[in-house]
Coordinates of C-alpha atoms in Angstrom, one line a residue:
Chain R
X1 CA 78.2 -51.0 -132.4
X2 CA 80.7 -48.6 -131.0
X3 CA 84.4 -49.5 -131.0
X4 CA 86.4 -48.8 -127.9
X5 CA 90.1 -48.3 -127.7
X6 CA 91.3 -48.8 -124.1
X7 CA 94.9 -48.4 -122.9
X8 CA 97.1 -49.4 -121.5
X9 CA 96.3 -53.1 -122.0
X10 CA 98.4 -54.0 -119.0
X11 CA 100.8 -52.5 -116.5
X12 CA 102.8 -53.4 -113.5
X13 CA 102.9 -50.6 -110.9
X14 CA 104.6 -50.0 -107.6
X15 CA 102.3 -49.7 -104.5
X16 CA 101.5 -46.1 -103.6
X17 CA 101.6 -44.9 -107.1
X18 CA 98.7 -44.1 -109.5
X19 CA 97.7 -45.3 -112.9
X20 CA 95.4 -43.6 -115.4
X21 CA 93.4 -45.7 -117.8
X22 CA 92.0 -44.2 -121.0
X23 CA 89.0 -45.2 -123.1
X24 CA 88.3 -43.7 -126.5
X25 CA 85.1 -44.4 -128.3
X26 CA 84.6 -44.0 -132.0
X27 CA 81.2 -42.4 -131.6
X28 CA 79.5 -40.1 -129.2
X29 CA 77.9 -41.8 -126.2
X30 CA 76.1 -40.2 -123.2
X31 CA 76.9 -42.9 -120.7
X32 CA 80.1 -44.7 -120.0
X33 CA 80.7 -47.3 -117.4
X34 CA 83.8 -48.4 -115.6
X35 CA 84.0 -52.0 -114.2
X36 CA 86.6 -54.0 -112.2
X37 CA 87.1 -57.7 -112.6
X38 CA 89.1 -59.1 -109.7
X39 CA 90.8 -62.6 -110.2
X40 CA 88.1 -65.3 -110.1
X41 CA 85.3 -62.8 -109.6
X42 CA 82.5 -61.3 -111.6
X43 CA 82.6 -57.8 -113.1
X44 CA 81.7 -55.1 -110.6
X45 CA 80.6 -51.7 -111.6
X46 CA 82.8 -48.9 -110.2
X47 CA 81.0 -45.8 -111.5
X48 CA 78.9 -44.4 -114.3
X49 CA 80.4 -41.4 -116.1
X50 CA 78.2 -39.0 -117.9
X51 CA 79.6 -36.1 -119.9
X52 CA 79.1 -32.7 -118.1
X53 CA 78.4 -34.1 -114.7
X54 CA 80.1 -35.8 -111.8
X55 CA 80.5 -39.5 -112.0
X56 CA 78.2 -41.6 -109.9
X57 CA 80.0 -44.2 -107.8
X58 CA 78.7 -47.5 -106.6
X59 CA 78.8 -48.6 -103.0
X60 CA 82.4 -49.4 -101.9
X61 CA 84.0 -47.1 -104.5
X62 CA 85.0 -43.5 -103.8
X63 CA 86.1 -40.6 -105.9
X64 CA 89.4 -40.1 -104.0
X65 CA 90.5 -43.6 -104.9
X66 CA 89.0 -43.8 -108.4
X67 CA 88.8 -40.3 -109.9
X68 CA 87.1 -40.2 -113.3
X69 CA 87.2 -37.6 -116.0
X70 CA 84.7 -37.3 -118.9
X71 CA 85.7 -34.3 -120.9
X72 CA 83.6 -35.1 -124.0
X73 CA 81.2 -37.6 -125.4
X74 CA 84.0 -39.9 -126.8
X75 CA 86.6 -40.1 -124.1
X76 CA 87.0 -41.0 -120.4
X77 CA 89.7 -41.8 -118.0
X78 CA 89.8 -43.8 -114.7
X79 CA 92.6 -43.3 -112.3
X80 CA 93.5 -45.9 -109.7
X81 CA 95.1 -43.9 -106.9
X82 CA 97.5 -44.8 -104.1
X83 CA 97.6 -48.4 -105.3
X84 CA 97.9 -51.5 -103.2
X85 CA 98.2 -55.1 -104.2
X86 CA 94.5 -55.4 -103.6
X87 CA 93.9 -53.2 -106.6
X88 CA 95.4 -55.8 -108.9
X89 CA 92.5 -56.5 -111.3
X90 CA 91.3 -56.0 -114.8
X91 CA 89.6 -52.7 -115.4
X92 CA 87.1 -52.3 -118.2
X93 CA 85.1 -49.5 -119.7
X94 CA 81.8 -50.0 -121.4
X95 CA 79.2 -48.1 -123.4
X96 CA 75.7 -48.8 -124.6
X97 CA 75.7 -50.6 -127.9
X98 CA 73.2 -51.7 -130.6
X99 CA 70.6 -54.4 -129.9
X100 CA 70.3 -53.3 -126.3
X101 CA 73.7 -54.7 -125.3
X102 CA 76.8 -53.0 -124.1
X103 CA 80.2 -52.9 -125.8
X104 CA 83.3 -53.3 -123.6
X105 CA 86.9 -52.3 -124.1
X106 CA 89.6 -54.9 -124.2
X107 CA 90.5 -54.2 -120.6
X108 CA 93.5 -53.1 -118.6
X109 CA 95.2 -55.8 -116.6
X110 CA 96.8 -54.1 -113.6
X111 CA 99.3 -55.7 -111.3
X112 CA 100.4 -53.9 -108.2
X113 CA 103.7 -55.0 -106.6
Chain Q
X1 CA 68.7 -58.6 -102.5
X2 CA 69.2 -58.5 -106.3
X3 CA 71.7 -61.1 -107.5
X4 CA 72.7 -63.5 -110.3
X5 CA 74.1 -67.0 -110.0
X6 CA 75.6 -69.0 -112.9
X7 CA 76.1 -72.7 -113.0
X8 CA 78.1 -74.8 -113.5
X9 CA 81.3 -72.8 -112.7
X10 CA 83.1 -74.9 -115.3
X11 CA 82.0 -77.3 -118.0
X12 CA 84.0 -79.6 -120.2
X13 CA 82.4 -81.0 -123.3
X14 CA 83.5 -83.1 -126.1
X15 CA 83.2 -81.6 -129.6
X16 CA 79.6 -82.1 -130.7
X17 CA 78.3 -82.7 -127.2
X18 CA 75.4 -80.3 -126.7
X19 CA 74.7 -78.8 -123.3
X20 CA 73.2 -75.8 -121.4
X21 CA 74.5 -73.2 -119.1
X22 CA 72.3 -71.8 -116.4
X23 CA 71.8 -68.3 -115.1
X24 CA 69.5 -67.8 -112.1
X25 CA 68.6 -64.2 -111.2
X26 CA 66.7 -62.4 -108.6
X27 CA 65.7 -58.8 -109.3
X28 CA 62.6 -56.8 -108.4
X29 CA 62.1 -55.6 -111.9
X30 CA 64.0 -56.8 -115.0
X31 CA 64.9 -54.4 -117.8
X32 CA 67.1 -56.9 -119.6
X33 CA 69.1 -60.2 -119.3
X34 CA 72.4 -60.2 -121.1
X35 CA 74.8 -63.0 -122.2
X36 CA 78.4 -62.3 -123.0
X37 CA 81.4 -64.3 -124.1
X38 CA 84.8 -63.5 -122.7
X39 CA 88.1 -64.9 -124.0
X40 CA 91.2 -64.8 -121.9
X41 CA 92.8 -61.4 -121.9
X42 CA 89.9 -59.7 -123.7
X43 CA 86.8 -57.7 -122.7
X44 CA 83.4 -59.3 -122.8
X45 CA 81.8 -59.8 -126.2
X46 CA 78.0 -59.2 -126.4
X47 CA 75.9 -62.1 -127.5
X48 CA 72.2 -61.6 -126.6
X49 CA 69.8 -59.4 -124.7
X50 CA 66.5 -60.9 -123.5
X51 CA 63.7 -58.7 -122.2
X52 CA 60.7 -60.9 -121.3
X53 CA 59.9 -64.4 -120.2
X54 CA 59.5 -66.8 -123.1
X55 CA 61.8 -64.8 -125.4
X56 CA 64.4 -66.8 -127.3
X57 CA 67.4 -65.6 -129.4
X58 CA 69.8 -67.6 -131.6
X59 CA 73.2 -67.1 -133.1
X60 CA 75.0 -69.9 -134.8
X61 CA 75.3 -72.7 -132.3
X62 CA 74.0 -70.7 -129.4
X63 CA 70.4 -70.2 -128.2
X64 CA 69.4 -68.1 -125.2
X65 CA 66.1 -68.5 -123.4
X66 CA 64.5 -66.6 -120.6
X67 CA 62.0 -67.5 -117.8
X68 CA 60.9 -65.3 -114.9
X69 CA 63.7 -66.7 -112.7
X70 CA 66.3 -68.2 -115.1
X71 CA 68.0 -67.9 -118.4
X72 CA 69.7 -70.7 -120.3
X73 CA 72.4 -70.6 -122.9
X74 CA 72.1 -73.7 -125.0
X75 CA 75.1 -74.8 -127.0
X76 CA 74.4 -77.2 -129.9
X77 CA 77.2 -79.3 -131.3
X78 CA 79.9 -77.1 -129.8
X79 CA 83.3 -76.7 -131.5
X80 CA 86.7 -76.0 -129.8
X81 CA 86.4 -72.4 -130.8
X82 CA 83.4 -72.1 -128.5
X83 CA 85.7 -72.5 -125.6
X84 CA 85.4 -69.3 -123.5
X85 CA 83.9 -68.0 -120.3
X86 CA 80.2 -67.2 -120.7
X87 CA 78.9 -64.4 -118.5
X88 CA 75.3 -63.6 -117.6
X89 CA 74.2 -60.2 -116.4
X90 CA 71.0 -58.2 -115.8
X91 CA 69.9 -54.7 -115.6
X92 CA 67.0 -53.8 -113.3
X93 CA 64.1 -51.6 -114.1
X94 CA 65.0 -48.0 -114.5
X95 CA 68.8 -48.8 -114.5
X96 CA 71.4 -49.1 -117.2
X97 CA 74.1 -50.6 -115.1
X98 CA 74.8 -54.4 -115.3
X99 CA 75.1 -56.9 -112.5
X100 CA 77.2 -59.8 -113.6
X101 CA 77.4 -63.4 -112.5
X102 CA 80.8 -65.1 -112.0
X103 CA 80.6 -66.9 -115.3
X104 CA 80.8 -70.5 -116.7
X105 CA 84.1 -71.5 -118.1
X106 CA 83.4 -73.7 -121.1
X107 CA 86.1 -76.0 -122.5
X108 CA 85.3 -77.9 -125.7
X109 CA 87.7 -80.8 -126.4
X110 CA 88.3 -82.0 -130.0

């Protein structure tokens, strides 16, 4: 299965600022997914990022707040913009893996103060 | 509305005490049912994918089963290192995105 390097692993940010999270995959993948895991909650899909096209956002998530880049088949970034304490969560990227499953990055734990 | 519910929310077992975790799902068409393990501070680790009712998969002390409405993760003679949060998720027909349950936090006491 693919190996994902996600960074930063954690950050503490001031409200009103932005943070960009990076995911690097060790193989080429068409689809990449970005999830949010709020404290005590399940993982929620933010958007699907395909190389060469605009990301597709799920209900409740908008591009102005969570812009995504997908410049090639091994890399993607998610930016959390104009942050508020409600954005404090773990953010994860994911790609399709072997055996029908999906591989996840190690996550970025974001705290907004 | 498509959804997935896991129970119990937390489970505490003695080492060697077998048990099962439940995942109830409602989806108009199932492409796959997934089980993951998540350790604190880490991303989910893939365990199993099940595609059709009656299917079973095993890995060490874990066995996953699937019916038309539920999936079970059976843990046989658990060890402390099995302590983690176990997540269930599904993808619907024609979709590659996953919808997750809230997970079951398993603690195995020596």
